Coordinates of C-alpha atoms and ligand atoms in Angstrom, one line a residue:
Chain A
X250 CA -33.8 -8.1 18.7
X251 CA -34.4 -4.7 19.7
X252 CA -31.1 -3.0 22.4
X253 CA -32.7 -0.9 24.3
X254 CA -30.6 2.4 24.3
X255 CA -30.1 4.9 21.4
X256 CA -26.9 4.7 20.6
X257 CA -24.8 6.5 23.6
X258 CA -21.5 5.6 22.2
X259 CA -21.5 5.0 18.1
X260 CA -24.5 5.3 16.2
X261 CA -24.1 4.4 13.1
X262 CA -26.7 5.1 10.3
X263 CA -26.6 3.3 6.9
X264 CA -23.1 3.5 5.9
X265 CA -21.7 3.2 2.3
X266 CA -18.1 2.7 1.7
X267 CA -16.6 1.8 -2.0
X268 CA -13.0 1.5 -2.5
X269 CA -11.2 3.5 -4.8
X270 CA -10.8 0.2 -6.7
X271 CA -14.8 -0.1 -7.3
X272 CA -14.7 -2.7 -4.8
X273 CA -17.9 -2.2 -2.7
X274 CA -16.9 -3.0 1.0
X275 CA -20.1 -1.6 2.7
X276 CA -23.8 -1.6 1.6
X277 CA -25.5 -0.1 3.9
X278 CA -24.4 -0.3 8.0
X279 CA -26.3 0.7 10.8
X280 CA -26.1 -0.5 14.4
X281 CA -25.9 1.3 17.4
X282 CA -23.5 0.9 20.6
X283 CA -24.1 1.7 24.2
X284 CA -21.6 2.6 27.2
X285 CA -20.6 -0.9 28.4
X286 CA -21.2 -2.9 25.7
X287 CA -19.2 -5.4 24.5
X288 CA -19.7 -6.5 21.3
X289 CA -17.9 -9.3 19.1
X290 CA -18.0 -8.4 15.1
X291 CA -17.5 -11.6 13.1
X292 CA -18.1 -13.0 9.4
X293 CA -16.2 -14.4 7.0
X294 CA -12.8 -12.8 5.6
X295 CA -13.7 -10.2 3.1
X296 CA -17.0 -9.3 5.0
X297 CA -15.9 -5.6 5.5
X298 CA -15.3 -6.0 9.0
X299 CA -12.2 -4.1 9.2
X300 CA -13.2 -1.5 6.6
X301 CA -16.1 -0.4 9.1
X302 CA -14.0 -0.2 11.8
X303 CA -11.5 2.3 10.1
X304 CA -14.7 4.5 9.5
X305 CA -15.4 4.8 13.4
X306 CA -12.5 7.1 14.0
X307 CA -12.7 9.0 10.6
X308 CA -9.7 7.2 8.7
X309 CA -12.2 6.2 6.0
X310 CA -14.9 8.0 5.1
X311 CA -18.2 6.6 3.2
X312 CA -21.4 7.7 2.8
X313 CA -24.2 7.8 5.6
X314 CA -24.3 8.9 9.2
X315 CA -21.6 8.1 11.9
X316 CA -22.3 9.7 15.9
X317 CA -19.1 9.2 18.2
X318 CA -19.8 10.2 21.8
X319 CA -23.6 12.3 20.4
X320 CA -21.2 14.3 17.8
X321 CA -21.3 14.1 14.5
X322 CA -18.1 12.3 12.8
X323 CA -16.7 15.3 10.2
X324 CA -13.4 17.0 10.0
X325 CA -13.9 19.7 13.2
X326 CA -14.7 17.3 15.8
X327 CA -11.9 14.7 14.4
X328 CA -9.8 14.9 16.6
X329 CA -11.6 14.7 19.9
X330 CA -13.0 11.8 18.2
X331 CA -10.3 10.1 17.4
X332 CA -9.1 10.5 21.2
X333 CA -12.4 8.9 22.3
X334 CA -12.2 5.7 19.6
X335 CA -9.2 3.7 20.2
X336 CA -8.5 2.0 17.7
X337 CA -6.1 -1.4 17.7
X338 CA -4.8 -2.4 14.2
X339 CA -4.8 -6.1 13.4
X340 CA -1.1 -6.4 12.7
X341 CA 1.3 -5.3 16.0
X342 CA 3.6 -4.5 13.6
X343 CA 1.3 -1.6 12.1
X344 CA 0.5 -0.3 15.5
X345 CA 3.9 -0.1 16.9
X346 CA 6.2 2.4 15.0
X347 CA 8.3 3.6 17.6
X348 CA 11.1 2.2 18.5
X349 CA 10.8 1.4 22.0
X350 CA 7.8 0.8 24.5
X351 CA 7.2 3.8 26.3
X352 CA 7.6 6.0 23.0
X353 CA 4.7 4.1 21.5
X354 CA 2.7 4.1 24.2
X355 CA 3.2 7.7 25.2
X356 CA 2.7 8.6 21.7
X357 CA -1.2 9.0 21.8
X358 CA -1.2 10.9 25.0
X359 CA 1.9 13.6 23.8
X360 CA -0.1 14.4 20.4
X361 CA -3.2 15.3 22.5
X362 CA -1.2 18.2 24.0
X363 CA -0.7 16.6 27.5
X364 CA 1.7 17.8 29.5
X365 CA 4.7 15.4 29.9
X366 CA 4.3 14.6 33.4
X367 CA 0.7 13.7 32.7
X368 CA 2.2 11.5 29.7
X369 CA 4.2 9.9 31.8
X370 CA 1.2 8.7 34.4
X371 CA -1.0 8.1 31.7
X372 CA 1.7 5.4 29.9
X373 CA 2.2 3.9 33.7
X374 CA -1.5 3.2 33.7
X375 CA -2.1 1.9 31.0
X376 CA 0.7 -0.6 31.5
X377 CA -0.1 -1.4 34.4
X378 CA -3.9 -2.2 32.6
X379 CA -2.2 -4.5 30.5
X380 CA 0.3 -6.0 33.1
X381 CA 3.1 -4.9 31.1
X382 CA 5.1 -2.6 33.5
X383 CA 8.3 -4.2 33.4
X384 CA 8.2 -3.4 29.5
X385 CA 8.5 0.1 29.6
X386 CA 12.1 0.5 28.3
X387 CA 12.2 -2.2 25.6
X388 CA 12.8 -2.4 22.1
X389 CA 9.4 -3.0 20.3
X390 CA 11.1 -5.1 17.5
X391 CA 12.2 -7.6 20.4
X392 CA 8.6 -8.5 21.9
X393 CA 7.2 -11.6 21.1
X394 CA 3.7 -11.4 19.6
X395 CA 1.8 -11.8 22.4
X396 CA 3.5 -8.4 24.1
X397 CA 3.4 -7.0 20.8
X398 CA -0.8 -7.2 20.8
X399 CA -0.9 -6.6 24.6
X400 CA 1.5 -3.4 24.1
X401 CA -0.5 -2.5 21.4
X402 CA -3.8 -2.5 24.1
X403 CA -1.8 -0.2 26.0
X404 CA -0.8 2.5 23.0
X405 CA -4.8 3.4 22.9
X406 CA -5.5 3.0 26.7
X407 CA -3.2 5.8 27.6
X408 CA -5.6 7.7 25.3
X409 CA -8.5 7.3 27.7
X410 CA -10.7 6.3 25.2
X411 CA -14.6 5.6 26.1
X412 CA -14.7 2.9 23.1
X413 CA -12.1 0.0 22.3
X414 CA -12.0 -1.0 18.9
X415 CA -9.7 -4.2 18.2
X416 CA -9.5 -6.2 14.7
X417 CA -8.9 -9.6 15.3
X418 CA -6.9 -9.8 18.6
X419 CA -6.4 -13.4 19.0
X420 CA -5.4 -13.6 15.4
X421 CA -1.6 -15.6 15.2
X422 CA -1.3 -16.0 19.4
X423 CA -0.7 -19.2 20.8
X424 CA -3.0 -20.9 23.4
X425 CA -1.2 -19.0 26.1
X426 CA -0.9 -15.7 24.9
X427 CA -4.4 -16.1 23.8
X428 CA -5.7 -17.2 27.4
X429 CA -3.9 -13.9 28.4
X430 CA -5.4 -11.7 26.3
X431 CA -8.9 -13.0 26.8
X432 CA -8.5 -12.6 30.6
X433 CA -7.2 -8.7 30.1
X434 CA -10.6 -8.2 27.6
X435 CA -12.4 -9.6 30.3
X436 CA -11.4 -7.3 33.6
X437 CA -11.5 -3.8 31.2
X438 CA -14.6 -2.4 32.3
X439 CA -14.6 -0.4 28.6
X440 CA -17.0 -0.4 25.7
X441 CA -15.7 -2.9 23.1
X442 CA -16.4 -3.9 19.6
X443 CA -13.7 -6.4 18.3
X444 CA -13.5 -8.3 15.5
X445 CA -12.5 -12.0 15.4
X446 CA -12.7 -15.5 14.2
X447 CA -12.8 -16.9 17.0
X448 CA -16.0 -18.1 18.0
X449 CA -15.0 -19.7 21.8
X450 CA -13.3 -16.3 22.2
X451 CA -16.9 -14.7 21.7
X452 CA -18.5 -17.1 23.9
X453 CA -16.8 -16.4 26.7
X454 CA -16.1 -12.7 26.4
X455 CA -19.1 -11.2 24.3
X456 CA -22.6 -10.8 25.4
X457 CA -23.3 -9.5 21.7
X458 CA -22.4 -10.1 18.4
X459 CA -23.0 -8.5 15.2
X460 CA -22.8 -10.9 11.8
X461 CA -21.4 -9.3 8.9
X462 CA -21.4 -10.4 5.7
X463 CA -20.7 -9.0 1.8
X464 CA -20.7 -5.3 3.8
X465 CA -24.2 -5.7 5.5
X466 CA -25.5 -6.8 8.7
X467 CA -26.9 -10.1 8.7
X468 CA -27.7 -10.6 12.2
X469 CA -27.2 -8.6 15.8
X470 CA -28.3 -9.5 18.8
X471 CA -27.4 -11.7 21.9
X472 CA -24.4 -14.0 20.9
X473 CA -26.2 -17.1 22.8
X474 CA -29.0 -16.9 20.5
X475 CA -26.5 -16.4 17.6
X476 CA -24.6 -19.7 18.3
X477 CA -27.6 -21.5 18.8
X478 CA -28.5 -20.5 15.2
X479 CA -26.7 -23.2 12.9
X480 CA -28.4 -22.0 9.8
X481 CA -27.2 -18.5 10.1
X482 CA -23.8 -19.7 11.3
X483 CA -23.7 -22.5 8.3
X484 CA -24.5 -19.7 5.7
X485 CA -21.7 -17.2 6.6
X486 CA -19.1 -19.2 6.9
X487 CA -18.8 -19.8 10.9
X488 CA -18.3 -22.6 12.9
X489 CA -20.1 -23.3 16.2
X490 CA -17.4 -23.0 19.5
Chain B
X36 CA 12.0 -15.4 12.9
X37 CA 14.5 -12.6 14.2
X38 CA 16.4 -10.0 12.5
X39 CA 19.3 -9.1 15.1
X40 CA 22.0 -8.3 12.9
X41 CA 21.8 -4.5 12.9
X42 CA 21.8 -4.7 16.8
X43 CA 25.4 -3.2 17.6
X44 CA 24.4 -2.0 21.3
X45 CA 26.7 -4.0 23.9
X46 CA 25.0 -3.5 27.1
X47 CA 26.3 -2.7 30.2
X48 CA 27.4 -0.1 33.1
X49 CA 30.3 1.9 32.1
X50 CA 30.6 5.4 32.4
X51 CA 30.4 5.7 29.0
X52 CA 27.6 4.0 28.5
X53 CA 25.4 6.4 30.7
X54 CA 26.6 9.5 29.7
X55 CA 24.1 11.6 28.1
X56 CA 23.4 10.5 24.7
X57 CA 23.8 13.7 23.3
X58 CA 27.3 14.8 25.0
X59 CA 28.1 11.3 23.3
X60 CA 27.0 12.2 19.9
X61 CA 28.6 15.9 20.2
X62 CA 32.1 14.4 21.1
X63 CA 31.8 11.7 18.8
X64 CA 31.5 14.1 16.0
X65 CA 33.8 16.5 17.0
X66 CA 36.3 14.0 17.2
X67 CA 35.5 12.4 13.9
X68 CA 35.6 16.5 12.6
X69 CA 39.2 17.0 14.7
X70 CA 40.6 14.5 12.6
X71 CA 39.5 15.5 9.1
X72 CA 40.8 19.4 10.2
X73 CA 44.3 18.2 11.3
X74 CA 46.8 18.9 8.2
X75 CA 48.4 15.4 6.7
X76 CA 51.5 14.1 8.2
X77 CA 50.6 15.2 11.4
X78 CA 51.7 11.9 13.1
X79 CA 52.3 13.2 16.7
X80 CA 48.0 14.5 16.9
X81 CA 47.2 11.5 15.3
X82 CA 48.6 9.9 17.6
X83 CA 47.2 11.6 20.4
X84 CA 43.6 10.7 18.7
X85 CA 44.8 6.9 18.9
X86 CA 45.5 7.7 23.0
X87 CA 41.9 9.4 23.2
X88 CA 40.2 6.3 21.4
X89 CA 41.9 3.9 23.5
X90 CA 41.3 6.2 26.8
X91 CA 37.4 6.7 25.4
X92 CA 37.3 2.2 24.7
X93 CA 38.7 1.7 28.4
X94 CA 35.9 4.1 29.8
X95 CA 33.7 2.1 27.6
X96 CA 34.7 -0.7 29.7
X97 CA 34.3 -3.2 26.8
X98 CA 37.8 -4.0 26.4
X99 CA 40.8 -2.1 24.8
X100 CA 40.5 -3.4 21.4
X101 CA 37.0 -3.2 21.2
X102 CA 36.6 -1.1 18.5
X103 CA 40.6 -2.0 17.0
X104 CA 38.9 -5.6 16.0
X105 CA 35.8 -3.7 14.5
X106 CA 37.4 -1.4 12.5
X107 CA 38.7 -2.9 9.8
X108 CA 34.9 -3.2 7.9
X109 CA 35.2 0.5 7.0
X110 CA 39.1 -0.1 5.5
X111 CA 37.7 -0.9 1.8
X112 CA 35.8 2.4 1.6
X113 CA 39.3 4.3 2.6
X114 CA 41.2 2.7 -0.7
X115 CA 38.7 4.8 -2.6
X116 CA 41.4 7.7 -1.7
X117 CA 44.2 5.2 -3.6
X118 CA 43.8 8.0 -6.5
X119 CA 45.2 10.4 -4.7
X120 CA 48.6 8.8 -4.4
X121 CA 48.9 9.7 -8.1
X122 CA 47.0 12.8 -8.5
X123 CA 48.6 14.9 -6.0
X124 CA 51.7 17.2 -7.1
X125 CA 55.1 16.9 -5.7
X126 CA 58.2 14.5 -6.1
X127 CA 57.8 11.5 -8.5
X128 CA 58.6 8.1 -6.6
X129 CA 58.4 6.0 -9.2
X130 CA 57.1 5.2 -12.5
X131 CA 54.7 2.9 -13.4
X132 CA 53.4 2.0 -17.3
X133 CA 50.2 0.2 -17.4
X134 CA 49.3 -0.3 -21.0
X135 CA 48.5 3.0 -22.4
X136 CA 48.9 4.8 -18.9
X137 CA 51.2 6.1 -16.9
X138 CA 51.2 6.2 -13.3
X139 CA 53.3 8.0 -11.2
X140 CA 53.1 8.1 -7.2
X141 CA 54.1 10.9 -5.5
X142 CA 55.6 12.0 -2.0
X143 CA 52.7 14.3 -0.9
X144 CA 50.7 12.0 -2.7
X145 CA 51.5 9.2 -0.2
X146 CA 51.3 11.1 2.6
X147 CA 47.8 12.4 1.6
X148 CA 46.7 8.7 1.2
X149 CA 48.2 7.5 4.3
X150 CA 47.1 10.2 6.1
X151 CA 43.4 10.2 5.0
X152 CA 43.5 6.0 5.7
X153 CA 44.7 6.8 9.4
X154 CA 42.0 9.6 9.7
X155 CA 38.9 7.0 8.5
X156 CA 40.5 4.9 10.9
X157 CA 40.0 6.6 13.7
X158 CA 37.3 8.1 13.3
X159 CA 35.3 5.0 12.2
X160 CA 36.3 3.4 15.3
X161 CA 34.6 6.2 17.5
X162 CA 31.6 5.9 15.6
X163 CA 31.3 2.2 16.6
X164 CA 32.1 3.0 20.0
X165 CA 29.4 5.2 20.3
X166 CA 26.4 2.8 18.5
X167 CA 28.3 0.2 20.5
X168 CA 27.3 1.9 24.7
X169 CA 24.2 3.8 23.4
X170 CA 20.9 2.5 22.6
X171 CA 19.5 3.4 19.3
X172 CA 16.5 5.1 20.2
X173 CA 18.3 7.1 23.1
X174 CA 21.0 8.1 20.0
X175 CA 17.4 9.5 18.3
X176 CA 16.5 11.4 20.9
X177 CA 19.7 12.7 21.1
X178 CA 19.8 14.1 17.7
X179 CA 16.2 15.3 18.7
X180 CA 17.5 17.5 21.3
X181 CA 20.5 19.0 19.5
X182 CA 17.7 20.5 16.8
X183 CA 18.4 18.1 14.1
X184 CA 15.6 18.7 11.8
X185 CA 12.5 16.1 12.9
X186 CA 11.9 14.9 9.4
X187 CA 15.2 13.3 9.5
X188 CA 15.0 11.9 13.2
X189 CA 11.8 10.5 12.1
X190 CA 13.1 8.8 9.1
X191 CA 16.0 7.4 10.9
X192 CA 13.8 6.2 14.1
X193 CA 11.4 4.4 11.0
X194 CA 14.5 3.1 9.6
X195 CA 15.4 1.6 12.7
X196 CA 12.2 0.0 13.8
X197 CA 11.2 -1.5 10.2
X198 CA 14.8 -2.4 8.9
X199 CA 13.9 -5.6 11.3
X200 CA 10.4 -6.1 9.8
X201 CA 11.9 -5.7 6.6
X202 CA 14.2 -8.3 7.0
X203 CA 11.9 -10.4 7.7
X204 CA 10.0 -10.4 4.9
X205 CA 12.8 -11.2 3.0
X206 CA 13.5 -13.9 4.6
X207 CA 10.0 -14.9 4.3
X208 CA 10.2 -14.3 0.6
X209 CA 13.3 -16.3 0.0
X210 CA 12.1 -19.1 2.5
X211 CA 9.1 -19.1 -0.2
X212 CA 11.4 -19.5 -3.3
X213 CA 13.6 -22.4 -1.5
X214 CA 10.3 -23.6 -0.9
X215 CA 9.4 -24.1 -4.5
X216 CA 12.9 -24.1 -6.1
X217 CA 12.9 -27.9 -5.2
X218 CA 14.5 -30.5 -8.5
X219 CA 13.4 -33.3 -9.9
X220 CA 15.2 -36.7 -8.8
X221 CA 18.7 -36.3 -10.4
X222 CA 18.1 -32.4 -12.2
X223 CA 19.9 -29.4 -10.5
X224 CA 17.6 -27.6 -7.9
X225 CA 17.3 -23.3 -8.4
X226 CA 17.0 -23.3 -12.5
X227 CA 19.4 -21.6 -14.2
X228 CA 21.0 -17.9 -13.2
X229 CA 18.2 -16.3 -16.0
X230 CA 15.5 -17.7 -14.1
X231 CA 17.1 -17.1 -10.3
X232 CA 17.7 -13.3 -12.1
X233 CA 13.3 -13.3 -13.0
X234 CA 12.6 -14.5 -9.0
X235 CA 14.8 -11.5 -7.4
X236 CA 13.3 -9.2 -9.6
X237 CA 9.7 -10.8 -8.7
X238 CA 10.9 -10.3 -5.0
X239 CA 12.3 -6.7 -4.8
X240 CA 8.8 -5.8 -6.7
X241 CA 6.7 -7.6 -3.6
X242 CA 8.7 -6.4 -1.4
X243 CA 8.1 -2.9 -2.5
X244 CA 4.7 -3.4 -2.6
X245 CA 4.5 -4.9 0.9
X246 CA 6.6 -2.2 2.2
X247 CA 4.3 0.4 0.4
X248 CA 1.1 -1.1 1.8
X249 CA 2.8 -1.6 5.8
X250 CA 3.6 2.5 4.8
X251 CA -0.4 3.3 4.5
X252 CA -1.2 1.2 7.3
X253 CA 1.4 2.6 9.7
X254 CA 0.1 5.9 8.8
X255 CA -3.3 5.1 9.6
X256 CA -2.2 3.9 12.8
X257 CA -0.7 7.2 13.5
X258 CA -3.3 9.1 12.9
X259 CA -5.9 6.8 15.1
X260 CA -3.6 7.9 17.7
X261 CA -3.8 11.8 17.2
X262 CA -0.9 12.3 14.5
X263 CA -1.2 15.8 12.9
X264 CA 1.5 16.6 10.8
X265 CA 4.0 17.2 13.3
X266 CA 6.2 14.4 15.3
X267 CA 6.5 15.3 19.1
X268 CA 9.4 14.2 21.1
X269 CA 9.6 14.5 25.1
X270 CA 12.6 15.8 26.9
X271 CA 13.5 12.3 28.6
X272 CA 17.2 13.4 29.2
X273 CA 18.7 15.7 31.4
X274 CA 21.9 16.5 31.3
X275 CA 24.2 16.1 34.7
X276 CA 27.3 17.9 35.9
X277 CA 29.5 14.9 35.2
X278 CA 27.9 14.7 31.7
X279 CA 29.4 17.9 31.6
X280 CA 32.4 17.6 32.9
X281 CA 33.2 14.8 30.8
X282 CA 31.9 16.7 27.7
X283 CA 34.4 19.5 28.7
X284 CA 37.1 17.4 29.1
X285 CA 36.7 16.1 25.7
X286 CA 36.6 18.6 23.9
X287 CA 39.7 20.2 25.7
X288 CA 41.5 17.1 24.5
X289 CA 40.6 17.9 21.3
X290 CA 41.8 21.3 21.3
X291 CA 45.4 19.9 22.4
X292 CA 45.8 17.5 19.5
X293 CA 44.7 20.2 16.9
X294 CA 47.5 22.8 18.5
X295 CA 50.0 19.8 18.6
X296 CA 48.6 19.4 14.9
X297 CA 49.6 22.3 13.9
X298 CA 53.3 23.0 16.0
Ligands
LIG222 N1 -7.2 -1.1 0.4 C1 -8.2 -1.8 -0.2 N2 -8.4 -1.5 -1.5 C2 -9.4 -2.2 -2.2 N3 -10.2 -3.1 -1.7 C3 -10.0 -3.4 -0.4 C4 -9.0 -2.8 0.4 N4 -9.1 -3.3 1.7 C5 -10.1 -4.2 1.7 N5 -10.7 -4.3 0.5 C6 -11.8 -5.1 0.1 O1 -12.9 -4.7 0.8 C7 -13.7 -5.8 1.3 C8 -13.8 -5.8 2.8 O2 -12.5 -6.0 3.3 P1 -12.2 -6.0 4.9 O3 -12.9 -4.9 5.5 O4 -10.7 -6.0 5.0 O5 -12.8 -7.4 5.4 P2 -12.6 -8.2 6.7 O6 -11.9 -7.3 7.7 O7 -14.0 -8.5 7.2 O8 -11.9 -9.4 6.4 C9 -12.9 -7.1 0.7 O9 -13.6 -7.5 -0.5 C10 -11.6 -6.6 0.4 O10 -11.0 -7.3 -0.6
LIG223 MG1 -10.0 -7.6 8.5

């Protein structure tokens, strides 16, 4: 299935990424994503799915062609870029290393060299986007997972960014939590691409899905035509919603 | 799972406990520096310090003896000074033959002792007073503002939010080896101390290697979010004139019980 737009958002053109280990983790990615998009990234465990997403914000770098935003991804324009991808890491405790709320949160906004009373707004909204505002003074280590992921939202939203990148979100929540979170993905009117095994979670919240599998793209297009594909599910490992 | 042990804030509304963090640490280590300057013997400042602790744990509002019952964790350290009982010159008290040695107290010796015990004393008391009305992270900041260097605010502010991760995983680890440390109908469970020795070892090594992964991940994190090089704190206190005041009035305390000290 052709998408019909060029790639306003990430363009990515067929990336190559090797550990230092030898391990090859991607053979040869190319996709592009468009404002308003929201795309689910699934495939089996080992598929490469988080290696790619630590390329879209320059933590890795492979070879082949990456556009954030129409710019070119190298070292002068990383850190606009890097302001523009927020990027949510699949362990809470990874992406909160402050030790209370409003220091994590505030801490994207205060190392883009905004002024403190701007900080300050910018972590209120982005609370408020997560409908965590009662949080703001707590101790990260006392959250319960659920917060934890949903705080987590929040430390990239105060960064304005024009794409959200989240690696498995629903991973380790409980059916509450997880109803939660799907609701908040569902009202944030922001580009997505996130990552996940769970395939009810991409029916209801994904019009598109990319299949990855052994570091290539085995299949992209609209996720109702993907579910409704049981050999391509059956031979990368997923299971029907 | 929940690591709460290192938790020694005690919340509530005390003066003490919202006075500026930083006029907190200040006095807190000029008390704790007071009482190292005052000479040994000096029994009338020391006892002024006591009056100050016990003033400083009624402000706190969490009960005279707050930090008395507290205290006594740090007491073991303090015998370290035992030595100097026998090391310091001046009038033999006694004479003691312990195999090939000979030990022999002394009056300034004693005094030192008992004067460094009674210094530890107090001093370790107003250190838990202070972890025990200020939050952690406002104790941070604090240091922050009074230009401790940031590599060493960051450390301790990483320290603090991963000591409870870390924990943790320990107890993940050992929940593991119970797990499989199960006996035989009749045998011993946990093998014998060689074996327990081998599975510690194992653990310490994956938990460093845990740890040192978490490390590149948490970095990665930090520089998805715009992390250059250099920490940035913002100024969320401001100090206000009772801060002051109460700063003032400290340290003027202070001042009295090194004079008295010295008389
Ligand atoms: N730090 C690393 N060093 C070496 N190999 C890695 C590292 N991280 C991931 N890999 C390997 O790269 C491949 C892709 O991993 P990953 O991107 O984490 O997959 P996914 O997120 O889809 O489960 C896997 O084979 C994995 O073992
Ligand atoms: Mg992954």
């Amino acid at each position: 299935m052709e998408l019909e737009c060029d790639g306003d958002v990430v363009k990515v053109n067929d990336l190559h990424f090797s550990y230092p280990d030898g391990n090859e983790a991607l053979r040869g990615v190319s996709f592009n994503l468009c404002a308003g998009d929201k795309v689910a990234l699934v495939g089996p465990n080992g598929a490469g799915k988080s290696t790619l997403m630590l390329h879209l914000n320059g933590i890795l770098t492979g070879r082949g062609e990456i556009e954030v935003g129409g710019m070119r991804l190298n070292p002068d324009n990383l850190p606009v870029i890097r302001a523009m991808v927020g990027l949510v890491f699949q362990n809470p405790d990874d992406q909160l290393f402050s030790p209370t709320v409003f220091e994590d949160v505030a801490f994207g906004p205060l190392h883009m060299g905004l002024s403190e009373d701007e900080v300050r707004a910018r972590v209120d909204e982005a609370l408020r986007m997560v409908h965590m505002t009662n949080y703001r003074d707590r101790l990260c280590h006392h959250l319960s997972v659920g917060e934890k992921k949903r705080i987590s939202i929040a430390t990239v939203l105060s960064m304005h960014p024009q794409i959200l990148i989240l690696d498995e979100p629903s991973a380790g929540l409980d059916p509450r939590a997880r109803r939660k979170l799907i609701n908040l993905l569902h009202e944030m009117p922001i580009t997505m691409l996130v990552s996940t095994h769970d395939m009810a979670l991409v029916k209801e919240c994904f019009p598109r899905t990319i299949v990855m599998d052994e570091g290539k793209i085995v299949a992209d297009g609209m996720t109702a035509q993907i579910l409704s594909d049981a050999a391509l599910l059956e031979a990368h490992g997923l299971e029907r919603p | 799972m929940h690591a709460d042990a290192f938790d020694r804030y005690h919340h509530g509304h005390s003066l003490l406990h919202h006075l500026d963090a930083r006029i907190k640490v200040v006095v807190t280590v000029a008390f704790i520096l007071s009482n190292v300057l005052l000479p040994d013997g000096a029994w009338a400042a020391f006892g002024l310090a006591f009056i100050f602790l016990l003033i400083a744990n009624a402000l706190s509002q969490l009960g005279f003896g707050f930090t008395l019952k507290r205290s006594f964790v740090a007491l073991p350290f303090a015998l370290a000074a035992v030595t100097a009982v026998f090391s310091i010159p001046g009038h033999a008290l006694a004479e003691w033959h312990l195999g090939m040695i000979t030990l022999i107290p002394t009056d300034a010796g004693l005094l030192r002792f008992v004067s460094i015990l009674v210094r530890s004393w107090l001093s370790v008391q107003m250190a838990i007073l202070l972890v025990s009305v200020t939050e952690f992270p406002d104790i941070i900041h604090a240091l922050t503002h009074l230009y401790v260097p940031s590599i060493i605010t960051t450390i301790i502010a990483f320290l603090y939010r991963y000591l409870f991760v870390l924990t943790d995983e320990v107890m993940r680890l050992m929940r593991a080896r119970q797990a499989r440390s199960a006996a035989a109908p009749g045998s011993r469970s946990g093998g014998n101390v060689w074996w327990q020795a081998r599975v510690a070892g194992n653990m310490a090594g994956q938990l460093f290697l845990r740890s040192y992964e978490r490390s590149d991940r948490i970095y990665n994190a930090m520089l998805s979010r715009g992390y250059k090089g250099q920490w940035m704190a913002m100024h969320v206190q401001r100090i206000q004139l009772r801060d002051w005041l109460v700063g003032v009035a400290a340290v003027c305390g202070l001042i009295v019980m090194q004079i008295v000290g010295r008389l």
